Coordinates of C-alpha atoms and ligand atoms in Angstrom, one line a residue:
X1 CA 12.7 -34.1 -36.5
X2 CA 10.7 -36.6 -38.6
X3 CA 12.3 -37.4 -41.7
X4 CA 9.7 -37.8 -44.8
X5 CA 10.0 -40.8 -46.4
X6 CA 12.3 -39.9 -49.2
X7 CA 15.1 -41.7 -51.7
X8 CA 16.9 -44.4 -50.1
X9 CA 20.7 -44.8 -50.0
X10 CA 22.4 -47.6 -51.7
X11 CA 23.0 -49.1 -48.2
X12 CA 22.6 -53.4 -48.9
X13 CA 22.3 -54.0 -45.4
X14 CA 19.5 -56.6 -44.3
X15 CA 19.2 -56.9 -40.7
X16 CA 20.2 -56.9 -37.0
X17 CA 22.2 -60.4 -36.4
X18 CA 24.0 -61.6 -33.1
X19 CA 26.3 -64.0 -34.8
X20 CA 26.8 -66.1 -31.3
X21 CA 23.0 -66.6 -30.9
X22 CA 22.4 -66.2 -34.9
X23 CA 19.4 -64.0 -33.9
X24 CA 18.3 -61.8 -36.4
X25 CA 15.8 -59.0 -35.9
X26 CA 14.7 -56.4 -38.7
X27 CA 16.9 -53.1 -39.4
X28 CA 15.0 -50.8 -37.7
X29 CA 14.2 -52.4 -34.5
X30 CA 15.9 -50.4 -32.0
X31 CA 17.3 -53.2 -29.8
X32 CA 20.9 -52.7 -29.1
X33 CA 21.5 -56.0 -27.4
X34 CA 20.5 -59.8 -28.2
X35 CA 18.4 -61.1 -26.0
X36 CA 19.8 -64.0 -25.6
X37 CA 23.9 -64.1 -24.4
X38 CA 23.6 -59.5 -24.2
X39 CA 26.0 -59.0 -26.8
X40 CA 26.3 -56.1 -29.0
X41 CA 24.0 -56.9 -32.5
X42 CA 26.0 -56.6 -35.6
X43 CA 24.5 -55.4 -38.8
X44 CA 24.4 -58.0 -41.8
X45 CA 24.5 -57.2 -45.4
X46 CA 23.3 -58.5 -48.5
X47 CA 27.0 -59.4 -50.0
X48 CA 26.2 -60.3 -53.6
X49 CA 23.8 -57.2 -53.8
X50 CA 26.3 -55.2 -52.6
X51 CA 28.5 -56.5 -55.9
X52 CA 26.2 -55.8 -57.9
X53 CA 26.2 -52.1 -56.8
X54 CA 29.7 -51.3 -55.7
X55 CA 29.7 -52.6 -59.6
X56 CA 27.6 -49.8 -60.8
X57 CA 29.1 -46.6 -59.8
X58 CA 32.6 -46.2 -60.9
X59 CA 34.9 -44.9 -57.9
X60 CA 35.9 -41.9 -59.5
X61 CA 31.9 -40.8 -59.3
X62 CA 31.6 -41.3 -55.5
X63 CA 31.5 -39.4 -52.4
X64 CA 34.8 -38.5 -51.5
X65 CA 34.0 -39.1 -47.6
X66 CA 33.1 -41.8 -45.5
X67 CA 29.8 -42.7 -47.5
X68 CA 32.2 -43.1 -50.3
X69 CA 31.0 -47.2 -50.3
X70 CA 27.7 -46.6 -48.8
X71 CA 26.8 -49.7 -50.2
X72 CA 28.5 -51.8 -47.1
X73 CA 27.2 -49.1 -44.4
X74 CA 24.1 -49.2 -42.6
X75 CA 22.0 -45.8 -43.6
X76 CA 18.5 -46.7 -45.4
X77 CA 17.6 -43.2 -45.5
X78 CA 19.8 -40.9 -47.8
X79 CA 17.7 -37.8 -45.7
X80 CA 19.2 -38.5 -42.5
X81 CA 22.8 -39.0 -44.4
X82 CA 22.5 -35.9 -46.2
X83 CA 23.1 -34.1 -42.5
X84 CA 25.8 -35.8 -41.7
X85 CA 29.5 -36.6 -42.1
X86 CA 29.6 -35.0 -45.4
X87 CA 33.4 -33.7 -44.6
X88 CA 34.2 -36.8 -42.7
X89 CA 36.6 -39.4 -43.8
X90 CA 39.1 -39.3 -46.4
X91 CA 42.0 -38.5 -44.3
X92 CA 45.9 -38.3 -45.4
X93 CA 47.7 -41.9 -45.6
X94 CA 51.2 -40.1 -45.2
X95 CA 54.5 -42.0 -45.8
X96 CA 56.4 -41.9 -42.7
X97 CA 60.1 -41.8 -44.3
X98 CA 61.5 -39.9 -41.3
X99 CA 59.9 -42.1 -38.6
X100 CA 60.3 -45.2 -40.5
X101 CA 64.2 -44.8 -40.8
X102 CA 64.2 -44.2 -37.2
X103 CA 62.0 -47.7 -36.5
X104 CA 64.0 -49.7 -39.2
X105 CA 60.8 -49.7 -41.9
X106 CA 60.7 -48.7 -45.5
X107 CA 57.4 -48.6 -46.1
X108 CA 55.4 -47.2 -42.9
X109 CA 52.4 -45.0 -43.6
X110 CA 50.4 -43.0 -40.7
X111 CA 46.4 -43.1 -41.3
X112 CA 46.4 -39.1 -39.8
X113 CA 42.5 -39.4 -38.4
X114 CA 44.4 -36.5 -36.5
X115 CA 42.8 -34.3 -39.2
X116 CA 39.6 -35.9 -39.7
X117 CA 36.7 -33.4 -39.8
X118 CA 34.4 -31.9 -37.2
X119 CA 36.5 -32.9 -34.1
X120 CA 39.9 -34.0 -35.1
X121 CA 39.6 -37.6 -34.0
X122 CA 38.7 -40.9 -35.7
X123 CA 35.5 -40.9 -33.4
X124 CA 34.3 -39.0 -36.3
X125 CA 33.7 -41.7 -38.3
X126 CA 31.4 -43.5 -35.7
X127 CA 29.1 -40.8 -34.5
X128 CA 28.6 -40.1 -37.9
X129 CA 26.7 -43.2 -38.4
X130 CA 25.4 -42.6 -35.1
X131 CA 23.8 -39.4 -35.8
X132 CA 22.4 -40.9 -38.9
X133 CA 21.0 -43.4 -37.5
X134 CA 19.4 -41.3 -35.1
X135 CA 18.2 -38.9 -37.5
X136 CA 16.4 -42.2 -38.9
X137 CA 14.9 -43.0 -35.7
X138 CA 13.3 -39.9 -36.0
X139 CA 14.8 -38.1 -32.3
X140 CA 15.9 -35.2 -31.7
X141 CA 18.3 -35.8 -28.2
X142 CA 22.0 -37.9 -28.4
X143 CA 23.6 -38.6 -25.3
X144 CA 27.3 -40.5 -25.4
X145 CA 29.6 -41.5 -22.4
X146 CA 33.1 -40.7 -23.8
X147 CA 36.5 -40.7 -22.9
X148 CA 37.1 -37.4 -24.4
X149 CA 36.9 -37.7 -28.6
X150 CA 33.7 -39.3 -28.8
X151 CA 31.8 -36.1 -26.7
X152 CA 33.5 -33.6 -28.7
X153 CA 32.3 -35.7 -31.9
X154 CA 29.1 -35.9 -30.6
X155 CA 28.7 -32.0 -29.6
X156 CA 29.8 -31.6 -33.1
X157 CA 28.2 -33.9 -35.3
X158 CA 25.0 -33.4 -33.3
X159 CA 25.2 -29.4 -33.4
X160 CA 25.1 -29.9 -37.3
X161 CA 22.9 -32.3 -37.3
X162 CA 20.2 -30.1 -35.3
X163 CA 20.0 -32.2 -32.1
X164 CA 20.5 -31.8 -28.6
X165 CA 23.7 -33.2 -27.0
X166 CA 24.1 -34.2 -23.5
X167 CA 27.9 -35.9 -22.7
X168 CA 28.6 -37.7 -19.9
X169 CA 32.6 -37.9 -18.6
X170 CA 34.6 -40.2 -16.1
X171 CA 36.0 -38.1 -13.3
X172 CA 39.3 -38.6 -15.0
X173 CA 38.3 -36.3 -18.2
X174 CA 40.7 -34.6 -20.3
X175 CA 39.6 -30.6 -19.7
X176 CA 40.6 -29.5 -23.1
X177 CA 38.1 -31.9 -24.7
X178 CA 35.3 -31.2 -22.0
X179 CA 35.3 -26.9 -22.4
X180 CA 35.0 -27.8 -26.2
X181 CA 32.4 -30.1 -26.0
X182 CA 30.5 -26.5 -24.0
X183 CA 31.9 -24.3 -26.6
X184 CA 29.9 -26.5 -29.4
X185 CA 26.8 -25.9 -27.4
X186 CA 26.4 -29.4 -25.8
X187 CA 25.5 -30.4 -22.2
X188 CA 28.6 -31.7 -20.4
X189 CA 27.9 -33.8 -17.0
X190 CA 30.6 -35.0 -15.2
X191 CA 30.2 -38.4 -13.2
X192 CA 32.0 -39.3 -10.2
X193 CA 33.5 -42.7 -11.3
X194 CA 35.9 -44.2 -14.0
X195 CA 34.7 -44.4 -17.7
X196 CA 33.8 -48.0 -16.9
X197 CA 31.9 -46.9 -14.2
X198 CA 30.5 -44.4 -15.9
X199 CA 29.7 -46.3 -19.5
X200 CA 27.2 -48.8 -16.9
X201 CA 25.3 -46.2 -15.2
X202 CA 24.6 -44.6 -18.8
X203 CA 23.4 -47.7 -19.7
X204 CA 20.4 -47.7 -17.3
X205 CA 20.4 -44.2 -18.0
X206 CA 19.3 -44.6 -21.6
X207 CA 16.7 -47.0 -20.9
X208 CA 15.4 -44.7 -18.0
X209 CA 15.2 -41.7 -19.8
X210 CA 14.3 -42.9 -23.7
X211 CA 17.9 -40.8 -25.2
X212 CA 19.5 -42.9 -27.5
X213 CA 23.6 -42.7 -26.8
X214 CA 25.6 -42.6 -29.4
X215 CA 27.7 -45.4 -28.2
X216 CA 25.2 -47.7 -26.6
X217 CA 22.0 -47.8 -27.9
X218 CA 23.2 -46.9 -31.2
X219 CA 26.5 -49.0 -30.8
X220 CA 25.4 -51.7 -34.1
X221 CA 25.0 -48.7 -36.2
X222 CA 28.2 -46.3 -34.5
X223 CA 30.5 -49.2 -35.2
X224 CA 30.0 -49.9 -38.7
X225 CA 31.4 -46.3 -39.3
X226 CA 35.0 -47.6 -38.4
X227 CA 35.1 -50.0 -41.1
X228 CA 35.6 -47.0 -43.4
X229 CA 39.7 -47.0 -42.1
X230 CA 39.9 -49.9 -43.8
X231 CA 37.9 -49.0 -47.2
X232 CA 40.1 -45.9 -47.6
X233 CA 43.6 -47.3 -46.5
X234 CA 43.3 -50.1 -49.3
X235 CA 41.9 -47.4 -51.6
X236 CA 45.1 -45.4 -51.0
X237 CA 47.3 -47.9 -51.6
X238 CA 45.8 -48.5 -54.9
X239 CA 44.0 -51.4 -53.7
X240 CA 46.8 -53.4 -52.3
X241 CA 45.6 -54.5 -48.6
X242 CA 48.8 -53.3 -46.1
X243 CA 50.9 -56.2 -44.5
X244 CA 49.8 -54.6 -41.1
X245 CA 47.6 -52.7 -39.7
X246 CA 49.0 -51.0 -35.8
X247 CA 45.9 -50.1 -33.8
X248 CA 45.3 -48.1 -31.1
X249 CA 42.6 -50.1 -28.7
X250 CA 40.2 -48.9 -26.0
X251 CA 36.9 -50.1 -26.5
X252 CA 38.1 -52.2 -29.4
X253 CA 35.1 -50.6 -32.2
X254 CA 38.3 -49.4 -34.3
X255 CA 40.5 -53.2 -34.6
X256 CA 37.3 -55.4 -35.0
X257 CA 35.7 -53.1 -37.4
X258 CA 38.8 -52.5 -39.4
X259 CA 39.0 -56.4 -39.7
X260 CA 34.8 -56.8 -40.6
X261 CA 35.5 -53.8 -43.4
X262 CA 38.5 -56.1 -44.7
X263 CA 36.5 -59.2 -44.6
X264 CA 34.0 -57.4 -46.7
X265 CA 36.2 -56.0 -49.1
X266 CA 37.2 -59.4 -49.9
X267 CA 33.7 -61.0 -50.1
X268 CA 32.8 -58.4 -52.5
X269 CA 35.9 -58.0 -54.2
X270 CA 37.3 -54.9 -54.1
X271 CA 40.7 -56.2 -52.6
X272 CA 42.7 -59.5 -51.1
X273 CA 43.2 -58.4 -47.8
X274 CA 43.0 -62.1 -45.8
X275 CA 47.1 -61.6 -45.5
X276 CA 46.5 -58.4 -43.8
X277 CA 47.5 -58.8 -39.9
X278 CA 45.9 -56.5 -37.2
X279 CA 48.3 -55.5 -34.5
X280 CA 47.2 -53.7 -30.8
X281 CA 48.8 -51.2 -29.2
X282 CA 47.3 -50.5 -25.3
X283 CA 48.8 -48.6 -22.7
X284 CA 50.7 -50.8 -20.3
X285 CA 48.2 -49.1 -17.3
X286 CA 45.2 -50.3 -19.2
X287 CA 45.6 -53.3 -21.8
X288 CA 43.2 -55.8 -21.4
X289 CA 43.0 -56.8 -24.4
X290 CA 46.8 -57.0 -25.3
X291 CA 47.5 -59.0 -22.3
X292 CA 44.6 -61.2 -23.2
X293 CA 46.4 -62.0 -27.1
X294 CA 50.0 -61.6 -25.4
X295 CA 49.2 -64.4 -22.8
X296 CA 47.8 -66.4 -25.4
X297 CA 44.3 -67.2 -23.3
X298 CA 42.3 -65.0 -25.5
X299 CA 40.4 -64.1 -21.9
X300 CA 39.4 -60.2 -21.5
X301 CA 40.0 -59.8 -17.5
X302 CA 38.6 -56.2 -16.8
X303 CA 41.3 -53.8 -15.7
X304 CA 41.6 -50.7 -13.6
X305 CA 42.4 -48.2 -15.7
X306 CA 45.7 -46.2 -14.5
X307 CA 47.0 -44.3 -17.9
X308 CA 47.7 -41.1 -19.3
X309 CA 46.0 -42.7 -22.2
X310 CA 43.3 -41.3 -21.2
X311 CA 41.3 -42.1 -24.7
X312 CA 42.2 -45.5 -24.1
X313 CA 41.6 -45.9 -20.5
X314 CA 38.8 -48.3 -21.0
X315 CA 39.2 -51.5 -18.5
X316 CA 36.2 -53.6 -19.5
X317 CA 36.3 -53.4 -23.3
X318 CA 33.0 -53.8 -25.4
X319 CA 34.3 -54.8 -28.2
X320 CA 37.0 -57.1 -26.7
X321 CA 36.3 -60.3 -27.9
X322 CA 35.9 -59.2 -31.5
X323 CA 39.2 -58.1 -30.9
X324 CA 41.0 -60.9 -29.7
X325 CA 39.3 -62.4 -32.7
X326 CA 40.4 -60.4 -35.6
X327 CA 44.3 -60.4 -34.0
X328 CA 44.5 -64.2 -33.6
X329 CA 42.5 -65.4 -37.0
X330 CA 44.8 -62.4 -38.6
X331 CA 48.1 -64.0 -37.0
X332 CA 48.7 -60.8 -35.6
X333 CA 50.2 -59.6 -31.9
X334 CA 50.0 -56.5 -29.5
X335 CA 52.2 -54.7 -27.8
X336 CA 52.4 -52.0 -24.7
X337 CA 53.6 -48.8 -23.2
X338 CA 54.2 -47.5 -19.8
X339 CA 53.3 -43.8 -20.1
X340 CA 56.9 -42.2 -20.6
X341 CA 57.2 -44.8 -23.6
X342 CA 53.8 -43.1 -24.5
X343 CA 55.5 -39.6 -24.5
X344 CA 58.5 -40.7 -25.7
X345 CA 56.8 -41.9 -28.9
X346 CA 54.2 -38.8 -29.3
X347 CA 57.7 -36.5 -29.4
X348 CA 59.9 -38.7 -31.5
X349 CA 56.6 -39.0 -34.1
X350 CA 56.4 -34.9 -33.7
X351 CA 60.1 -34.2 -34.4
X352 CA 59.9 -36.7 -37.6
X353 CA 56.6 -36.4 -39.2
X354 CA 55.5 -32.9 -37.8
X355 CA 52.5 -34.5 -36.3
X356 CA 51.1 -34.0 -33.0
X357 CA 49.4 -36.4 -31.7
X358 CA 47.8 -37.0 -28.5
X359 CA 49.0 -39.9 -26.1
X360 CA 46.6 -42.3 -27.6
X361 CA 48.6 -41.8 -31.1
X362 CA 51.7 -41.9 -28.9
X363 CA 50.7 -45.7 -27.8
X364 CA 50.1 -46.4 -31.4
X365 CA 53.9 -45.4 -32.2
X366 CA 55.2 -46.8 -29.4
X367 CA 54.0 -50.0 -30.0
X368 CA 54.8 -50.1 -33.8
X369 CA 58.6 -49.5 -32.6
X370 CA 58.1 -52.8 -30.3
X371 CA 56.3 -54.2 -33.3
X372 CA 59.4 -53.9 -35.3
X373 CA 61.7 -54.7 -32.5
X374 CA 60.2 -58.0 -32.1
X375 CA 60.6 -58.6 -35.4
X376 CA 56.8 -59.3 -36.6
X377 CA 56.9 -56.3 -38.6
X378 CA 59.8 -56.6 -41.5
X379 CA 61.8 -54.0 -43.2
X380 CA 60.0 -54.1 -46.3
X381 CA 56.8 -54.9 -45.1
X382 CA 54.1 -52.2 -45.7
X383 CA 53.0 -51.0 -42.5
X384 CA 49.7 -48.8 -41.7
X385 CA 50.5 -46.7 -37.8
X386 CA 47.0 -45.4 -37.2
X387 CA 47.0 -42.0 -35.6
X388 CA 43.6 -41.8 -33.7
X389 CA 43.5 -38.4 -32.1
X390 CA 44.7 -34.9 -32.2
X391 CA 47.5 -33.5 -29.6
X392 CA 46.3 -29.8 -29.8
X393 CA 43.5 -31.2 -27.5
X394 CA 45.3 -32.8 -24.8
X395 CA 48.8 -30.8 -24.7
X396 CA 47.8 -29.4 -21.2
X397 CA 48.1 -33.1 -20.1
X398 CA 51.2 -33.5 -22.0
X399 CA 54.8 -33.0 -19.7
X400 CA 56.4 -29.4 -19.7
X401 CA 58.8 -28.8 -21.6
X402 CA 61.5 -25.9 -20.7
X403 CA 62.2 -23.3 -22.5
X404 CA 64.4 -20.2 -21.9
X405 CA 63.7 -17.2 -19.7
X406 CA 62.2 -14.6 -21.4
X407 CA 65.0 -12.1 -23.1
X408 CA 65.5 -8.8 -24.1
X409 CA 64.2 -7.7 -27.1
X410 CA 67.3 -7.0 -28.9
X411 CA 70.1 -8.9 -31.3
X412 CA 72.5 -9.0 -28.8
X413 CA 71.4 -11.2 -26.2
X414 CA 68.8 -12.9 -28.6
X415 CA 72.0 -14.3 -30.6
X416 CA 73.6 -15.1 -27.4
X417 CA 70.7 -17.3 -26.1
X418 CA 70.3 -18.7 -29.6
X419 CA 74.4 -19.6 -29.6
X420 CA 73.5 -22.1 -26.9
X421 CA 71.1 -23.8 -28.7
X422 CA 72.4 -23.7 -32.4
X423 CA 73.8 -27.2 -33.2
X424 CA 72.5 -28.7 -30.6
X425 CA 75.2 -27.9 -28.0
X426 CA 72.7 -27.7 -25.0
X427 CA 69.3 -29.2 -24.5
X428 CA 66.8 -26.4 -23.0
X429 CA 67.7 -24.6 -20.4
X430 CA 65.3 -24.4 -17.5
X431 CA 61.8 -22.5 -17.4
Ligands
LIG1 ZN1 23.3 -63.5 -28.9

């Protein structure tokens, strides 16, 4: 579809910029990488413009999603927005009493992205600006390689959108997340390597075939969407920046965009956030980019991925640099899990907070009880866990547990299986 050329959005960005090379190329070239050192363009705003119009429109008369602040996001077109994301963003910052007594911290909140609308995952945010973008472009195809969360975003946001969707998985894919990527109409093709693997052959892929993927040729645009984490955490805590941010890292999109949105915030004025500290959480099979702040180098050494993280099973991160970056300039650390820590975490955050998360979010918790272990997150200290991704789509990966064989339908020997387990006097008996 072509969009006419209608109103504009209130977007104040400029231009494309790689800020090693300080190349700048207009806003609507399509030219994912800089030319000169291949890394990932970022988009550039115009910051005192942006004043100015944040300054305008009073908060309480905004979008309540994640064009709330449209201003400092990188859709010209309010067309191609209109299509998308309009029940995305906005997701619960929930007070974790219950976990945080467990972990020793007063004031721990979850960012639940477990809830965010279409897919249930915070990839939600960043294929919305993907599928914007690409409505701006004017095509009418999306292709991603994903993990998991970003092809069911993708299947979902471009089914809404009116586009075709063609998502490419790592032999290693979670099943749950594949069959609903079908079920939402997209093309699923299955590649017979590791998402690593995978994520360089789509590369040549796009170029070959002209589809723009969400996560490659549209990665300047895709990223800018995480930044909205940041906009609504310090929102909902009535624009006080948290002490800490825990982040779950793959790719690294969601830590180095959380830190540009905070920088922002700041430049604009909408909040003091430089105090705010970014922590990682990785799995211990895949953390190249904990190990690389752990060991105090700051050097990304690709990994083979060997996790049932499988969201985060990303061995040569994109983004991880930036990363290393906004953790070290933040003063903040990283911690990881082996995979029964992972599991561990995901239960002890389901029997506290009634969330289920999926092993990504169970990385994210384990780490924050390191975290606080260590010491470098206090008591007091107000403490932001975000929960990436939603368990109901990975439970078949998830260990059994036992329950009772089945019983008679009566009160007899209901009450008598049920006397075993009232109180707690036995575990579960075997399946
Ligand atoms: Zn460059």
């Amino acid at each position: 579809m072509t969009l006419p050329a209608g109103q504009p959005t209130r977007s104040c960005a400029t231009e494309l910029v790689c800020h090693h090379c300080e190349l700048r190329l207009p806003l609507m070239d399509t030219t994912f990488r800089c030319m000169g050192c291949g890394r990932v363009f970022d988009i550039d705003y115009d910051y005192e413009l942006a004043k100015t119009r944040l300054g305008e429109l009073p908060t309480a008369e905004r979008a309540v999603n994640i064009w709330r602040f449209e201003e400092l996001l990188p859709i010209k077109a309010a067309e191609a927005k209109a299509h998308v994301g309009i029940n995305s963003g906005r997701t619960p910052l929930i007070h974790a009493d219950r976990l945080g007594a467990e972990l020793g911290l007063r004031k721990l909140y979850l960012k639940d992205d477990s809830t965010q609308r279409p897919s249930l995952s915070y990839k939600d945010r960043v294929v919305s600006m993907a599928v914007a973008r690409l409505l701006e472009l004017g095509k009418e195809e999306i292709g991603c390689v994903s993990t998991g969360n970003v092809g069911t975003a993708v299947s979902s946001l471009g089914a809404k959108a009116g586009v075709a969707a063609y998502v490419f998985y790592p032999s290693n894919l979670e099943r749950g997340k594949a069959r609903a990527c079908r079920a939402l109409g997209a093309t699923v093709i299955q590649l017979d390597g590791n998402y690593d693997e995978a994520n360089r052959a789509c590369r040549e892929l796009a170029l070959a075939s002209g589809i723009q993927f969400a996560n490659i040729t549209l990665r300047p645009f895709y990223a800018e969407g995480a930044k909205t984490v940041a906009f609504e955490v310090v929102e909902q805590l009535d624009w006080v920046s948290p002490d800490h941010f825990v982040i779950p890292a793959a790719g690294g999109t969601l830590s180095s965009r959380v830190h540009k949105g905070l920088v922002e915030m700041e430049k604009v004025g909408m909040a003091a956030t430089a105090a705010t500290k970014i922590h990682i959480a990785q799995p211990e099979g895949c953390g190249p980019i904990a190990t690389a702040v752990l060991d105090g180098t700051g050097e990304i050494v690709e990994q083979r991925p060997k996790t049932v993280a499988h969201s985060l099973a990303i061995g040569a991160p994109g983004d991880g640099p930036l990363v290393v970056d906004a953790v070290t300039s933040r003063g903040g650390s990283a911690a990881t899990a082996t995979d029964d820590e992972i599991f561990e975490a995901l239960d002890l955050l389901g029997s506290t907070e009634g969330i289920l998360t999926e092993p990504a979010g169970g990385t994210t918790v384990a780490a924050t009880i390191k975290l606080a272990n260590e010491g470098k997150l206090g008591a007091d200290d107000t403490v932001v866990a975000v929960i990436s991704g939603n368990g109901y789509k990975t439970l078949d990966e998830h260990p059994e547990k036992p329950w009772p064989e089945m019983v008679a339908c009566e009160v007899e020997a209901m009450e008598e299986v049920l006397g075993e387990f009232r109180g707690g006097r036995v575990g579960a008996t075997s399946s």
